[in-house]
Coordinates of C-alpha atoms and ligand atoms in Angstrom, one line a residue:
M1 CA 8.6 7.0 -22.3
K2 CA 9.0 9.2 -19.2
I3 CA 6.2 8.7 -16.6
L4 CA 5.7 11.0 -13.7
V5 CA 4.3 9.0 -10.6
L6 CA 2.4 11.1 -8.1
N7 CA 1.2 10.2 -4.5
S8 CA -0.8 13.1 -3.4
G9 CA -1.6 13.4 0.2
S10 CA -3.4 16.1 2.3
S11 CA -0.3 17.9 3.2
S12 CA 2.5 16.1 1.2
L13 CA 3.1 15.2 -2.4
K14 CA 5.6 12.5 -3.3
Y15 CA 6.8 12.1 -6.9
Q16 CA 9.1 10.0 -9.1
L17 CA 10.0 10.6 -12.7
I18 CA 10.7 7.1 -14.2
Q19 CA 12.0 6.0 -17.6
S20 CA 9.4 3.3 -18.3
E21 CA 11.6 1.1 -20.6
T22 CA 14.5 0.8 -18.1
E23 CA 12.6 1.6 -15.0
E24 CA 15.3 4.0 -14.1
V25 CA 14.3 6.7 -11.6
L26 CA 15.4 10.0 -13.2
A27 CA 14.3 12.2 -10.4
R28 CA 12.3 11.8 -7.1
G29 CA 11.2 14.1 -4.3
I30 CA 8.6 15.2 -1.9
V31 CA 6.8 18.4 -1.2
E32 CA 6.0 18.7 2.5
R33 CA 3.7 20.8 4.7
I34 CA 1.3 21.9 1.9
G35 CA -1.2 24.3 3.4
L36 CA 0.9 24.6 6.5
P37 CA 3.8 27.0 7.7
D38 CA 7.4 26.1 6.8
G39 CA 6.7 24.2 3.5
M40 CA 9.6 22.3 1.9
L41 CA 10.5 20.7 -1.4
K42 CA 13.1 17.9 -1.2
H43 CA 14.3 17.0 -4.7
E44 CA 17.1 14.7 -6.1
T45 CA 18.0 13.2 -9.3
A46 CA 20.0 10.3 -10.4
S47 CA 23.1 12.6 -10.8
S48 CA 22.5 15.4 -8.2
E49 CA 22.5 15.3 -4.5
K50 CA 19.2 15.8 -2.5
K51 CA 18.4 19.5 -2.4
E52 CA 16.0 21.0 0.2
T53 CA 14.2 24.1 -0.8
P54 CA 11.9 26.0 1.8
A55 CA 8.9 27.5 0.2
E56 CA 5.4 28.9 0.8
I57 CA 3.1 26.2 -0.4
P58 CA -0.5 27.1 0.1
D59 CA -2.1 24.4 -2.1
H60 CA -1.5 21.4 -4.4
D61 CA -1.3 23.7 -7.6
V62 CA 1.7 25.5 -6.0
A63 CA 3.2 22.2 -5.0
M64 CA 2.9 20.7 -8.5
D65 CA 4.3 24.0 -10.0
L66 CA 7.3 23.6 -7.6
V67 CA 7.8 20.0 -8.8
F68 CA 7.7 21.0 -12.4
K69 CA 10.2 23.8 -11.8
A70 CA 12.5 21.3 -10.0
L71 CA 12.2 18.7 -12.8
T72 CA 13.1 21.2 -15.5
D73 CA 15.7 23.1 -13.5
S74 CA 18.7 23.7 -15.7
Q75 CA 21.1 22.5 -12.9
D76 CA 19.2 19.9 -10.8
G77 CA 16.5 19.0 -13.3
A78 CA 16.0 15.8 -15.3
I79 CA 14.2 17.0 -18.3
S80 CA 14.2 20.1 -20.4
G81 CA 10.5 20.6 -20.5
V82 CA 7.2 19.3 -19.1
S83 CA 6.4 18.2 -22.8
E84 CA 8.9 15.3 -22.3
I85 CA 6.4 13.7 -19.7
S86 CA 4.3 11.1 -21.6
A87 CA 1.8 10.6 -18.8
V88 CA 1.2 11.0 -15.1
G89 CA 0.4 8.0 -13.0
H90 CA -1.5 9.0 -9.8
R91 CA -2.0 6.7 -6.9
V92 CA -5.7 6.9 -5.9
V93 CA -6.6 5.1 -2.7
H94 CA -10.3 4.2 -3.4
G95 CA -11.9 3.2 -6.7
G96 CA -15.0 1.8 -5.2
E97 CA -16.6 -1.0 -7.2
M98 CA -16.2 0.9 -10.4
F99 CA -12.6 0.7 -11.1
S100 CA -10.8 -2.6 -11.4
E101 CA -8.1 -1.3 -13.8
P102 CA -6.0 1.7 -14.1
T103 CA -7.9 4.3 -15.9
I104 CA -7.2 7.4 -18.0
V105 CA -8.7 10.3 -16.1
T106 CA -11.6 12.3 -17.7
N107 CA -14.0 14.6 -16.0
E108 CA -16.4 11.7 -15.6
T109 CA -13.7 9.6 -13.9
L110 CA -13.0 12.3 -11.6
E111 CA -16.6 12.7 -10.7
E112 CA -16.8 8.9 -9.9
I113 CA -13.6 9.0 -7.7
D114 CA -15.2 12.0 -6.0
R115 CA -18.5 10.0 -5.6
V116 CA -16.6 7.3 -3.6
S117 CA -14.6 9.8 -1.5
H118 CA -16.8 9.2 1.6
L119 CA -15.1 5.6 1.6
A120 CA -11.7 7.1 2.0
P121 CA -12.3 10.7 3.2
L122 CA -8.6 11.2 4.2
H123 CA -7.2 9.9 0.9
N124 CA -9.3 10.4 -2.1
P125 CA -9.9 14.3 -1.8
P126 CA -6.1 15.0 -1.8
N127 CA -5.6 12.4 -4.6
I128 CA -8.2 14.3 -6.7
M129 CA -6.5 17.7 -5.8
G130 CA -3.2 16.3 -7.3
I131 CA -5.0 15.1 -10.4
R132 CA -6.7 18.4 -10.9
A133 CA -3.5 20.4 -10.4
C134 CA -1.8 18.2 -13.1
M135 CA -4.8 18.7 -15.5
R136 CA -4.5 22.5 -15.1
L137 CA -0.8 22.7 -15.3
M138 CA -0.1 20.1 -18.1
P139 CA -3.1 20.2 -20.4
G140 CA -3.1 17.6 -23.0
V141 CA -0.8 15.2 -21.0
P142 CA -2.8 12.0 -20.0
Q143 CA -3.5 11.5 -16.4
V144 CA -3.9 8.0 -15.3
A145 CA -5.4 6.9 -12.0
V146 CA -4.1 3.7 -10.5
F147 CA -6.3 2.5 -7.7
D148 CA -5.2 0.8 -4.4
T149 CA -8.4 -1.1 -4.4
A150 CA -8.2 -2.5 -8.0
F151 CA -6.0 -5.5 -7.4
H152 CA -8.5 -6.8 -4.9
S153 CA -11.5 -6.6 -7.4
T154 CA -11.3 -10.4 -8.0
I155 CA -12.2 -11.2 -4.4
P156 CA -15.4 -13.4 -4.6
R157 CA -18.6 -12.3 -3.1
H158 CA -18.6 -14.7 -0.2
A159 CA -15.3 -13.1 0.9
Y160 CA -16.1 -9.4 0.3
M161 CA -19.5 -9.4 1.8
Y162 CA -20.2 -8.8 5.5
A163 CA -23.0 -10.7 7.3
L164 CA -24.8 -7.4 7.7
P165 CA -28.2 -6.5 6.3
Y166 CA -27.9 -6.7 2.5
N167 CA -29.1 -3.2 1.9
L168 CA -26.0 -1.8 3.7
Y169 CA -24.1 -3.2 0.7
A170 CA -26.7 -2.5 -2.0
D171 CA -27.4 1.2 -0.8
H172 CA -24.2 2.2 0.8
G173 CA -21.4 0.2 -0.6
V174 CA -20.6 -1.5 2.8
R175 CA -18.3 -4.4 1.8
R176 CA -14.6 -5.4 1.9
Y177 CA -12.6 -3.4 -0.7
G178 CA -9.0 -4.1 0.5
F179 CA -6.1 -1.7 0.2
H180 CA -2.3 -1.7 -0.5
G181 CA -3.3 -3.3 -3.9
T182 CA -0.5 -1.8 -5.8
S183 CA 2.1 -3.3 -3.4
H184 CA 0.3 -6.7 -3.3
R185 CA 0.2 -6.8 -7.1
Y186 CA 3.9 -5.8 -7.4
V187 CA 5.2 -8.4 -5.0
S188 CA 2.9 -11.1 -6.0
R189 CA 4.0 -10.5 -9.8
R190 CA 7.7 -10.7 -8.7
A191 CA 6.9 -13.9 -6.8
V192 CA 5.1 -15.5 -9.7
K193 CA 8.2 -14.6 -11.8
I194 CA 10.7 -16.1 -9.4
M195 CA 8.6 -19.2 -9.0
A196 CA 8.1 -19.6 -12.7
E197 CA 11.8 -19.4 -13.2
R198 CA 12.0 -22.5 -10.9
G199 CA 9.6 -24.4 -13.1
V200 CA 6.6 -24.1 -10.8
D201 CA 3.2 -23.9 -12.5
T202 CA 2.2 -20.5 -11.4
N203 CA -1.4 -20.7 -12.8
V204 CA -2.3 -22.6 -9.7
L205 CA 0.2 -21.0 -7.3
K206 CA -1.3 -20.4 -3.9
M207 CA 0.4 -17.5 -2.2
I208 CA 0.0 -15.1 0.8
T209 CA 1.5 -11.7 0.4
C210 CA 2.1 -9.8 3.8
H211 CA 2.6 -6.0 3.4
L212 CA 3.9 -5.1 6.9
G213 CA 4.6 -1.3 7.2
N214 CA 3.0 1.4 9.2
G215 CA -0.2 0.1 7.7
C216 CA -0.4 -3.7 7.4
S217 CA -2.4 -6.0 5.2
M218 CA -2.2 -9.5 3.8
A219 CA -3.7 -10.9 0.6
A220 CA -4.4 -14.5 -0.4
V221 CA -3.6 -14.9 -4.1
V222 CA -4.3 -17.8 -6.4
G223 CA -2.7 -18.0 -9.8
G224 CA -2.0 -14.2 -9.5
R225 CA -5.6 -13.3 -8.6
V226 CA -6.5 -12.1 -5.1
V227 CA -9.2 -14.3 -3.3
D228 CA -9.2 -12.5 0.0
T229 CA -7.5 -9.7 1.9
S230 CA -7.3 -8.5 5.4
M231 CA -8.3 -4.8 5.1
G232 CA -11.9 -4.3 4.6
F233 CA -14.4 -1.4 4.2
T234 CA -11.7 0.8 5.5
P235 CA -8.0 0.2 6.2
A236 CA -8.7 -0.3 9.9
E237 CA -9.6 -4.1 9.6
G238 CA -7.3 -7.0 9.8
L239 CA -3.8 -7.0 11.2
V240 CA -2.4 -5.1 14.2
M241 CA -0.7 -1.9 12.8
G242 CA 1.5 1.0 14.1
T243 CA -1.5 2.8 15.6
R244 CA -4.6 0.9 14.2
S245 CA -6.1 -2.0 16.2
G246 CA -7.1 -4.3 13.1
D247 CA -9.8 -6.8 14.0
I248 CA -11.8 -6.2 17.2
D249 CA -15.1 -7.3 18.5
P250 CA -17.7 -5.1 16.7
A251 CA -19.4 -4.5 20.1
I252 CA -16.3 -2.6 21.4
P253 CA -17.1 0.6 19.7
I254 CA -20.6 0.4 21.0
F255 CA -19.3 -0.1 24.5
L256 CA -16.9 2.8 24.2
E257 CA -19.7 5.1 23.1
R258 CA -22.6 3.8 25.4
D259 CA -20.7 2.9 28.5
L260 CA -17.6 5.2 28.3
G261 CA -19.4 8.2 26.8
M262 CA -17.0 8.6 23.9
T263 CA -18.0 10.4 20.8
P264 CA -17.8 8.7 17.3
E265 CA -14.8 11.0 16.5
Q266 CA -13.1 9.9 19.8
V267 CA -13.7 6.2 18.9
D268 CA -12.5 6.8 15.4
D269 CA -9.3 8.4 16.9
L270 CA -8.8 5.6 19.3
I271 CA -9.2 2.7 16.8
N272 CA -7.0 4.5 14.0
K273 CA -4.5 6.6 16.0
Q274 CA -4.1 5.3 19.4
S275 CA -4.1 1.6 19.2
G276 CA -2.0 -1.2 17.5
L277 CA 1.7 -1.2 18.6
L278 CA 1.4 2.2 20.2
G279 CA -1.8 1.4 22.1
V280 CA -0.5 -1.8 23.6
S281 CA 3.1 -0.7 24.3
G282 CA 2.2 2.8 25.3
K283 CA 5.6 3.7 24.0
S284 CA 5.9 3.7 20.1
S285 CA 4.1 2.8 16.9
D286 CA 7.5 2.0 15.2
M287 CA 8.5 -1.6 15.0
R288 CA 12.2 -0.8 15.5
D289 CA 11.5 0.8 18.8
I290 CA 9.1 -2.1 19.8
E291 CA 11.8 -4.7 19.0
E292 CA 14.4 -2.7 20.9
L293 CA 12.2 -2.1 24.0
A294 CA 11.0 -5.8 24.0
G295 CA 14.7 -6.9 23.9
S296 CA 15.6 -4.7 26.9
G297 CA 12.8 -6.2 29.0
D298 CA 9.8 -3.8 28.4
K299 CA 6.9 -6.2 29.0
R300 CA 4.2 -4.2 27.2
S301 CA 6.4 -3.9 24.1
A302 CA 7.1 -7.5 24.1
L303 CA 3.3 -8.1 24.4
A304 CA 2.7 -5.8 21.4
L305 CA 5.1 -7.8 19.3
E306 CA 3.6 -11.0 20.3
I307 CA 0.0 -9.8 19.4
F308 CA 1.3 -8.4 16.1
C309 CA 3.0 -11.7 15.1
Y310 CA 0.2 -13.9 16.4
R311 CA -2.3 -12.0 14.2
V312 CA -0.2 -12.4 11.1
R313 CA 0.2 -16.1 11.8
K314 CA -3.5 -16.6 12.4
Y315 CA -4.2 -15.0 8.9
I316 CA -1.7 -17.2 7.3
G317 CA -3.5 -20.2 8.7
S318 CA -7.0 -18.9 7.6
Y319 CA -5.8 -18.0 4.2
A320 CA -4.1 -21.3 3.7
A321 CA -7.6 -22.8 4.5
A322 CA -9.3 -20.4 2.2
M323 CA -7.1 -21.4 -0.7
G324 CA -7.0 -25.1 0.2
G325 CA -3.3 -25.1 0.4
L326 CA -0.1 -22.9 0.4
D327 CA 3.0 -22.8 -1.9
A328 CA 4.5 -19.4 -1.0
I329 CA 4.6 -16.6 1.6
V330 CA 5.9 -13.2 0.6
F331 CA 7.0 -10.5 3.1
T332 CA 7.2 -6.8 2.1
G333 CA 6.9 -3.3 3.6
G334 CA 9.3 -1.7 6.1
I335 CA 8.7 -4.4 8.7
G336 CA 8.4 -7.3 6.2
E337 CA 11.5 -6.4 4.4
N338 CA 13.7 -5.5 7.4
S339 CA 12.6 -7.5 10.4
S340 CA 14.0 -10.9 10.8
V341 CA 12.4 -11.3 14.2
V342 CA 8.9 -10.6 12.9
R343 CA 9.5 -12.9 9.9
A344 CA 10.6 -15.7 12.3
K345 CA 7.8 -15.2 14.8
T346 CA 5.0 -15.0 12.3
T347 CA 6.0 -18.2 10.7
E348 CA 6.9 -20.2 13.9
G349 CA 4.8 -23.3 14.5
L350 CA 3.7 -23.4 10.9
E351 CA 5.9 -26.5 10.0
F352 CA 2.6 -28.5 9.7
L353 CA 1.9 -26.4 6.6
G354 CA 5.3 -27.0 5.2
V355 CA 6.8 -23.6 6.3
R356 CA 10.5 -23.8 7.4
L357 CA 12.8 -20.8 7.6
D358 CA 16.5 -20.9 7.0
P359 CA 17.5 -18.9 10.0
E360 CA 20.7 -17.7 8.4
E361 CA 19.0 -16.6 5.2
N362 CA 16.4 -14.8 7.3
R363 CA 18.9 -13.0 9.5
T364 CA 20.9 -11.8 6.5
A365 CA 18.2 -11.1 3.9
R366 CA 18.9 -8.1 1.6
G367 CA 16.7 -7.3 -1.3
E368 CA 14.9 -10.2 -2.9
T369 CA 15.7 -13.2 -0.9
D370 CA 14.4 -16.7 -0.4
I371 CA 14.5 -17.3 3.3
S372 CA 13.0 -20.8 3.4
R373 CA 15.0 -24.0 3.7
A374 CA 15.7 -25.7 0.5
D375 CA 13.6 -28.7 1.5
A376 CA 10.6 -26.7 2.7
K377 CA 7.4 -27.2 0.9
V378 CA 6.3 -23.6 1.2
K379 CA 8.7 -20.9 -0.1
V380 CA 9.1 -17.9 2.0
L381 CA 10.3 -14.9 0.0
V382 CA 11.3 -11.3 1.0
I383 CA 10.5 -9.0 -1.9
P384 CA 10.9 -5.3 -1.4
T385 CA 7.8 -3.5 -2.7
N386 CA 8.0 -0.7 -5.3
E387 CA 4.6 0.9 -5.7
E388 CA 5.9 3.7 -7.8
R389 CA 7.5 1.3 -10.3
M390 CA 4.2 -0.6 -10.4
I391 CA 2.3 2.6 -11.0
A392 CA 4.8 3.7 -13.8
R393 CA 4.4 0.2 -15.4
E394 CA 0.6 0.3 -15.3
T395 CA 0.6 3.8 -16.6
A396 CA 3.1 2.9 -19.5
E397 CA 0.9 -0.1 -20.3
I398 CA -2.3 1.8 -20.6
M399 CA -0.5 4.4 -22.8
S400 CA 0.8 1.7 -25.1
R401 CA -2.6 0.2 -25.4
E402 CA -4.1 3.6 -26.2
T403 CA -1.5 4.2 -28.9
V404 CA -2.1 0.8 -30.5
S405 CA -5.8 1.4 -30.4
R406 CA -5.5 4.8 -32.0
T407 CA -3.3 3.5 -34.9
Ligands
ADP1 P1 4.7 3.0 5.4 O1 3.6 2.0 5.6 O2 4.3 4.3 6.0 O3 5.1 3.0 4.0 P2 7.1 1.5 5.9 O4 6.6 0.5 4.9 O5 8.3 2.3 5.6 O6 5.8 2.4 6.2 O7 7.3 0.8 7.2 C1 7.4 1.5 8.4 C2 7.7 0.4 9.5 O8 8.8 -0.4 9.2 C3 8.0 0.9 10.9 O9 7.3 0.3 11.9 C4 9.5 0.7 11.1 O10 9.8 0.6 12.4 C5 9.5 -0.6 10.4 N1 11.0 -0.9 10.0 C6 11.9 -0.3 9.2 N2 13.1 -0.9 9.4 C7 13.0 -1.8 10.3 C8 14.0 -2.7 10.8 N3 15.2 -2.9 10.4 N4 13.5 -3.6 11.7 C9 12.2 -3.5 12.2 N5 11.3 -2.8 11.6 C10 11.6 -1.9 10.7

């Protein structure tokens, strides 16, 4: 079946049309600058070049309409009509405690997603707009919500609870949720498959998945189930990121407000947009720039790189302790897949755990690669993530289950 995968942001909408049986990408693209001047649709298919079409795009309905026109275009399209699409899989960032599985969207589901929107105010509202646009424009086609938080729903209470007054959890949902779940799920499943092919008992496999992109998070996964993850109530907790601080003393925001007179909005902006690699280096949030600057002697960029890698290393140690052992580490995301420097620095000094990189494999890794030495106890794998493929898979699975249960 043909599954349309949508990732709907506040001003952009990314899509892929995927043939679920072969996982071939039939078409992909992005609508940019929704609600802003100079809107643009970028579209390509397996057989046609990328085409850029400027357009007036006031809202998500118009954006979706453009996507359908591009998909069904007689020259650059991939299908003859929208009726060829069996289902749409939507990335939804926050599912709260309600959703631990992909879910077919009904009006009640939408209300529930809306109810937890305060937990992801930048993400859930545009996700909902994308779903609503599809419901309007393709009535009768099932819409499936695939939640970023869902893979983390197996985290035990002692790991997801904060040591705050209990009523903050009970009344306001203040707890660790975790994000990047679709990516952690995809790469951990791939790693389980790779290890199973080597005869490893994957039911007890202890693995750490490191998604290092602009946003960064790690997950501790035992037997395919997450037991802890570094992002928390919001995606600001945990690792150092492009512009986010990750873990800090909770008293720092109080200091910023009380002693430096900052407003909550300014503190929010500081922690989420002015910190991380950008904040420390003062130059860039992009790891390629940071590595280049550090290499040419820029001290603060070198420091940013050190802090970034040290934090990942510290989490590897703590997750090995949380799981009572370690069999595999997986690197993914733009940095995890491409930076041999970061992979080397984050695993340096972990020989005591059984981690030993093969420097040549690490330097030349392309696609799925085992970069550990053959005799290393802990396998270190690079696995390119593919969230769209995972969303298409989960959407196809739920559709097949529905068909079976109806027959
Ligand atoms: P997002 O989280 O927005 O999906 P990506 O997963 O694409 O982002 O990751 C973006 C990050 O990956 C940036 O910091 C970028 O510098 C980094 N990156 C991409 N290629 C390389 C590379 N060859 N070496 C180091 N970092 C890289």
